[in-house]
Coordinates of C-alpha atoms and ligand atoms in Angstrom, one line a residue:
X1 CA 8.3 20.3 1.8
X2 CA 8.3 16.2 1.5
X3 CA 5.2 15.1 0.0
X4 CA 4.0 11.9 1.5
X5 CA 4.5 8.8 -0.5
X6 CA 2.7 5.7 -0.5
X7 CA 3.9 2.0 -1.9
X8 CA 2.3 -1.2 -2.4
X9 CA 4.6 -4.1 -1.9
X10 CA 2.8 -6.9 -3.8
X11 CA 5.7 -9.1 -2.7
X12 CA 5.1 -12.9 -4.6
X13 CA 1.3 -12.0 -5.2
X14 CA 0.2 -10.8 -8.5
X15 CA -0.6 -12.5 -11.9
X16 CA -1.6 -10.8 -14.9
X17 CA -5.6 -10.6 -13.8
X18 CA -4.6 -8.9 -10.5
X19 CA -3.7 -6.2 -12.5
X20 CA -7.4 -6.0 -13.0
X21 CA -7.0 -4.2 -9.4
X22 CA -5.2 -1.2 -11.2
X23 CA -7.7 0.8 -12.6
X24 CA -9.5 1.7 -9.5
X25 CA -6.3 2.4 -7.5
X26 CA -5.1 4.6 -10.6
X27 CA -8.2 6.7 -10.4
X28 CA -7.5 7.4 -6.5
X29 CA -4.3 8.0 -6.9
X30 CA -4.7 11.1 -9.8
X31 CA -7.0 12.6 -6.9
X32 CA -4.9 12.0 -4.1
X33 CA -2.3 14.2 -2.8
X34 CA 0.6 11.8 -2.1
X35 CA 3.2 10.1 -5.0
X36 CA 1.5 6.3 -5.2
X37 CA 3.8 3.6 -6.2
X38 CA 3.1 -0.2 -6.8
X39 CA 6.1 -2.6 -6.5
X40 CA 4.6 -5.5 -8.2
X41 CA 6.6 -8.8 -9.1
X42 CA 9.2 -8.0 -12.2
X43 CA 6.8 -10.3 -14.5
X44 CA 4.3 -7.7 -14.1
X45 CA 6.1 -4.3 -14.8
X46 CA 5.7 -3.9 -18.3
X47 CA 1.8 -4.9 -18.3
X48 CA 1.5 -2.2 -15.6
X49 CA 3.4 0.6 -17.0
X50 CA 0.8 0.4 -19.9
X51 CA -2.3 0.4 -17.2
X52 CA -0.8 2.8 -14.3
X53 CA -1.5 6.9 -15.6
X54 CA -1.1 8.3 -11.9
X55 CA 1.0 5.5 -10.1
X56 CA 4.7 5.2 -9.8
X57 CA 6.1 1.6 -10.4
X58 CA 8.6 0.0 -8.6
X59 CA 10.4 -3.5 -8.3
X60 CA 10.6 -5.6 -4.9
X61 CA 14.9 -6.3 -5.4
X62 CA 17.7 -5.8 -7.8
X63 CA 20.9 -7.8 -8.1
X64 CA 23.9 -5.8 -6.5
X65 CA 26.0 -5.3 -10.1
X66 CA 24.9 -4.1 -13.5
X67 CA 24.4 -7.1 -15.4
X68 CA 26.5 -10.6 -16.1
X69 CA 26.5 -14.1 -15.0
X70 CA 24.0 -14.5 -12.4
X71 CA 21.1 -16.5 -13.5
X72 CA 17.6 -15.6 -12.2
X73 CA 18.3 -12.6 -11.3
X74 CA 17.1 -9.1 -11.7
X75 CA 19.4 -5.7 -12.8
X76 CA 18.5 -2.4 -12.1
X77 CA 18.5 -1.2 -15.4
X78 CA 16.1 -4.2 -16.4
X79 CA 13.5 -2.7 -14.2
X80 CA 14.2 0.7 -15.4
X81 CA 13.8 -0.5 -19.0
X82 CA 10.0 -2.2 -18.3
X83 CA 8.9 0.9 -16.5
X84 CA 10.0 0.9 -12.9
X85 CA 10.9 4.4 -11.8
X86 CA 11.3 2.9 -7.9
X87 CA 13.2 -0.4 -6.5
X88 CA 12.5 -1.6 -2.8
X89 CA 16.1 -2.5 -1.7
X90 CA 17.2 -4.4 1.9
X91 CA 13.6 -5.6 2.1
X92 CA 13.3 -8.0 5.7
X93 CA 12.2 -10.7 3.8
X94 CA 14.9 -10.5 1.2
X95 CA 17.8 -10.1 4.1
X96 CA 16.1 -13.3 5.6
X97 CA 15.3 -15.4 2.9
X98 CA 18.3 -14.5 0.9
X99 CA 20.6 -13.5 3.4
X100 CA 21.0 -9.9 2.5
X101 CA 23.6 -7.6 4.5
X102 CA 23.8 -4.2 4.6
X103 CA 26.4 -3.8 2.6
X104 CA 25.7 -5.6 -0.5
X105 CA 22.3 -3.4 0.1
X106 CA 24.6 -0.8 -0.1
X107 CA 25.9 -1.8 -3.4
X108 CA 22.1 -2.1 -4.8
X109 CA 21.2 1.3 -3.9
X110 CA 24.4 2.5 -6.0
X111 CA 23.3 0.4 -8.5
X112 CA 19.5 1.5 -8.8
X113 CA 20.6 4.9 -8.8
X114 CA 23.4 4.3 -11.2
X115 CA 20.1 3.6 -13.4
X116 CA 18.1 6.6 -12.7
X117 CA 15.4 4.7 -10.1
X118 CA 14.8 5.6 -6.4
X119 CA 15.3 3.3 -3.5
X120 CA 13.3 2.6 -1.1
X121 CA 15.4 0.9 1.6
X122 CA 14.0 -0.7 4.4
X123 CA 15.5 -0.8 8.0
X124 CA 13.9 -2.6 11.3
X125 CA 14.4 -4.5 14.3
X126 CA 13.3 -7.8 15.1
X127 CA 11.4 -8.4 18.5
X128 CA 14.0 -10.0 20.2
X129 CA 16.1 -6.8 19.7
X130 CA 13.3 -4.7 20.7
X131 CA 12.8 -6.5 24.1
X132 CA 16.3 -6.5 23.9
X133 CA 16.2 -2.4 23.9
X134 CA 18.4 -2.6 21.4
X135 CA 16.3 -1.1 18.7
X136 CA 17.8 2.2 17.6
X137 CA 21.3 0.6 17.8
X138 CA 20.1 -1.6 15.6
X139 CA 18.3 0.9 13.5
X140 CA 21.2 3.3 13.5
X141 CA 23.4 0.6 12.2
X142 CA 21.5 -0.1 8.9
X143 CA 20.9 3.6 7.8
X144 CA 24.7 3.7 8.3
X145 CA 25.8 0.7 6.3
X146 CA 22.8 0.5 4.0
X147 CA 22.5 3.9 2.9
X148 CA 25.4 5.2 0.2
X149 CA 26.9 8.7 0.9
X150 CA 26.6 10.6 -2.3
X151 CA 21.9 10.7 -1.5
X152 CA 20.6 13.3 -3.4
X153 CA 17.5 13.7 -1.2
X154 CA 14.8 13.0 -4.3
X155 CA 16.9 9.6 -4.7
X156 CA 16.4 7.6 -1.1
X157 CA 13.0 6.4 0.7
X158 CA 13.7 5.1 4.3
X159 CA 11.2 2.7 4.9
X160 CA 10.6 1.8 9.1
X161 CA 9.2 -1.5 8.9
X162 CA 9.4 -3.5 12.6
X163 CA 9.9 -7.0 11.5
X164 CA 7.3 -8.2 14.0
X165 CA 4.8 -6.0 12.6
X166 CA 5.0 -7.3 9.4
X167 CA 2.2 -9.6 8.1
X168 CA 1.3 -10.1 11.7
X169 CA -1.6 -7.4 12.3
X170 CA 0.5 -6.4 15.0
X171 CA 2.3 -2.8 15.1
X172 CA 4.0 -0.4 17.6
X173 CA 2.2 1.8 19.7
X174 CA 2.4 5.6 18.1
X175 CA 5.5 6.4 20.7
X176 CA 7.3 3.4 19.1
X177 CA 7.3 4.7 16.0
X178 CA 7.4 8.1 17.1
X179 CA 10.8 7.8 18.7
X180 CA 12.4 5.7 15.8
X181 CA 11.0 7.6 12.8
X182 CA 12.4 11.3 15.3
X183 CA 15.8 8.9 15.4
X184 CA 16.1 8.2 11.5
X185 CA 15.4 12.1 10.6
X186 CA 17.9 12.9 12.8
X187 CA 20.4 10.8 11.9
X188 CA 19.8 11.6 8.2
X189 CA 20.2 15.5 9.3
X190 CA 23.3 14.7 10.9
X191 CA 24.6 12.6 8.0
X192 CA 23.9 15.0 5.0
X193 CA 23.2 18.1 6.6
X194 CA 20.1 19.6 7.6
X195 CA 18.6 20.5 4.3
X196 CA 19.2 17.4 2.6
X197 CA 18.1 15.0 5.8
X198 CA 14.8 17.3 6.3
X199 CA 13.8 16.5 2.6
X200 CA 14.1 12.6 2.5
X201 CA 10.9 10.5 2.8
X202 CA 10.6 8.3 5.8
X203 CA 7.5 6.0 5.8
X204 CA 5.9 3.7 8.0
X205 CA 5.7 0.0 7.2
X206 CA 3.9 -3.2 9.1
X207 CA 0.4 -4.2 9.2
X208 CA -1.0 -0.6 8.1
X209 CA -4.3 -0.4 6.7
X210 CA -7.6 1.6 6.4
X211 CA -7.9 1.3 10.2
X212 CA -4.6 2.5 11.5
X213 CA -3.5 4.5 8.4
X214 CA -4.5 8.0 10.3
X215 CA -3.2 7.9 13.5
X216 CA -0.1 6.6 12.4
X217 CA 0.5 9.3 8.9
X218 CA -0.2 11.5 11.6
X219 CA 2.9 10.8 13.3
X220 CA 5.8 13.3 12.9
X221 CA 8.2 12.7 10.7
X222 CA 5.8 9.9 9.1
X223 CA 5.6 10.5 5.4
X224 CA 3.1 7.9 4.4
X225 CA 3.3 4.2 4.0
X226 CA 4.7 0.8 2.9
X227 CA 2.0 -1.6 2.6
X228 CA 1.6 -5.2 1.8
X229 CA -1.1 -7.4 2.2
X230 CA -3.9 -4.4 2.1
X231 CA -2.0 -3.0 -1.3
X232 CA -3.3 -6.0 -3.4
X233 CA -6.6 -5.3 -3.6
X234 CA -7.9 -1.4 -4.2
X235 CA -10.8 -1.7 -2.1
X236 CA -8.3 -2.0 0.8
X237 CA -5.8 -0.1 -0.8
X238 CA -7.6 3.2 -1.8
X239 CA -8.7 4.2 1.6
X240 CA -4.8 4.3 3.0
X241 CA -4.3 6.3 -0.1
X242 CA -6.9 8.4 0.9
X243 CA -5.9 8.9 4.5
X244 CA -2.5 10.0 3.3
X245 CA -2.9 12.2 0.7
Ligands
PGA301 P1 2.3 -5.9 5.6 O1 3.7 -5.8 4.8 O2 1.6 -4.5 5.3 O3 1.6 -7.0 4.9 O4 2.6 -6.1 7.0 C1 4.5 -4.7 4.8 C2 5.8 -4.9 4.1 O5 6.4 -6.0 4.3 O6 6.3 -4.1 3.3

């Protein structure tokens, strides 16, 4: 049985009194009955991990190798060491602003798992492909170059997020995501077997919040959330929680 998830992507928001937010969503999350995880900036990781009781932490991004010259950026095993437990990998925003490809996502994925942390690894299409009816090509083609063949199951989130939905308050009807969350489970089944593609977390990521939240958990094959702008403050966050879990 997959127990449904749900992350806060914080994405460039967050100083040190945002975490001020924490305690609240902490409480709901040691009532709720989905894993909550909060992918703050790295700068706030270690201030979290001593706040956070009942909430996974995750980072936004790691660099593609272990460690070495490549100033400014983030390993793996630095967010493991300041208390991440989850990395978001092959985020839309990081393949657009930094011109991220699915294989050197690849190559992150390896590398957060090399360091005992899951990844969360985000796939979707852009409008124009979607008018284009091009979406589950599209879609198909990530999971296949983005996601590493030696998944454990407990190791890999698939995160759906349209790219038009994102930030926009715009998201698919519930067919929409329907037919592409039906697409990625079967794909993963067919990839790594039934067992292992039946327990892997696919969540639902693009505008949610406390409005939408039920009719779209309620989804098949929807196993809770990524959420951005309503994850930074709890009094948005906590009733998506709630609605989940
Ligand atoms: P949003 O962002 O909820 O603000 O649309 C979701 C995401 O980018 O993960």
């Amino acid at each position: 049985m997959r127990k449904p998830m749900v992350a806060g992507n914080w994405k460039m928001n967050g100083l040190r009194a945002n975490l001020s937010e924490v305690a609240a969503i902490d409480q709901a999350a040691a009532k709720a009955n989905c894993d909550v995880i909060l992918c703050v900036p790295a700068t706030l990781i270690s201030q979290l991990a001593l706040k956070a009781k009942n909430i996974f932490i995750g980072g936004q991004t790691c660099h593609n190798e272990a460690s070495g010259a490549h100033t400014g950026d983030i390993s793996a095993e630095m967010l493991q060491d300041t208390g991440a437990q989850y990395v978001i990998l092959g985020h839309s925003e990081r393949r657009i602003d930094h011109a991220e490809k699915d294989e050197s996502i690849q190559q992150k994925v390896l590398v957060a798992w090399q360091f005992g942390l899951k990844a969360i690894v985000c796939i979707g299409e852009t409008l124009d492909q979607r008018d284009s009816k091009i979406t589950l090509g599209v879609i198909g083609k990530q999971l296949l170059n983005s996601i590493p063949d030696s998944v454990s199951g407990e190791n890999l989130v698939i995160a759906y997020e349209p790219i038009w939905a994102i930030g926009t308050g715009l998201t698919p009807t519930t067919d929409q995501i329907s037919e592409v969350h039906n697409f990625i489970r079967v794909s993963l089944e067919h990839r790594f077997g039934d067992q292992l593609g039946h327990s892997i977390n696919i969540l639902y990521g693009g505008s949610m919040n406390g409005k939408n939240v039920v009719e779209i958990s309620a989804i098949p094959n929807v196993d809770g959330g990524l959420v951005g702008g309503a994850s930074l403050k709890a009094q948005n966050f906590i009733p998506i929680i709630e609605s989940i879990g």
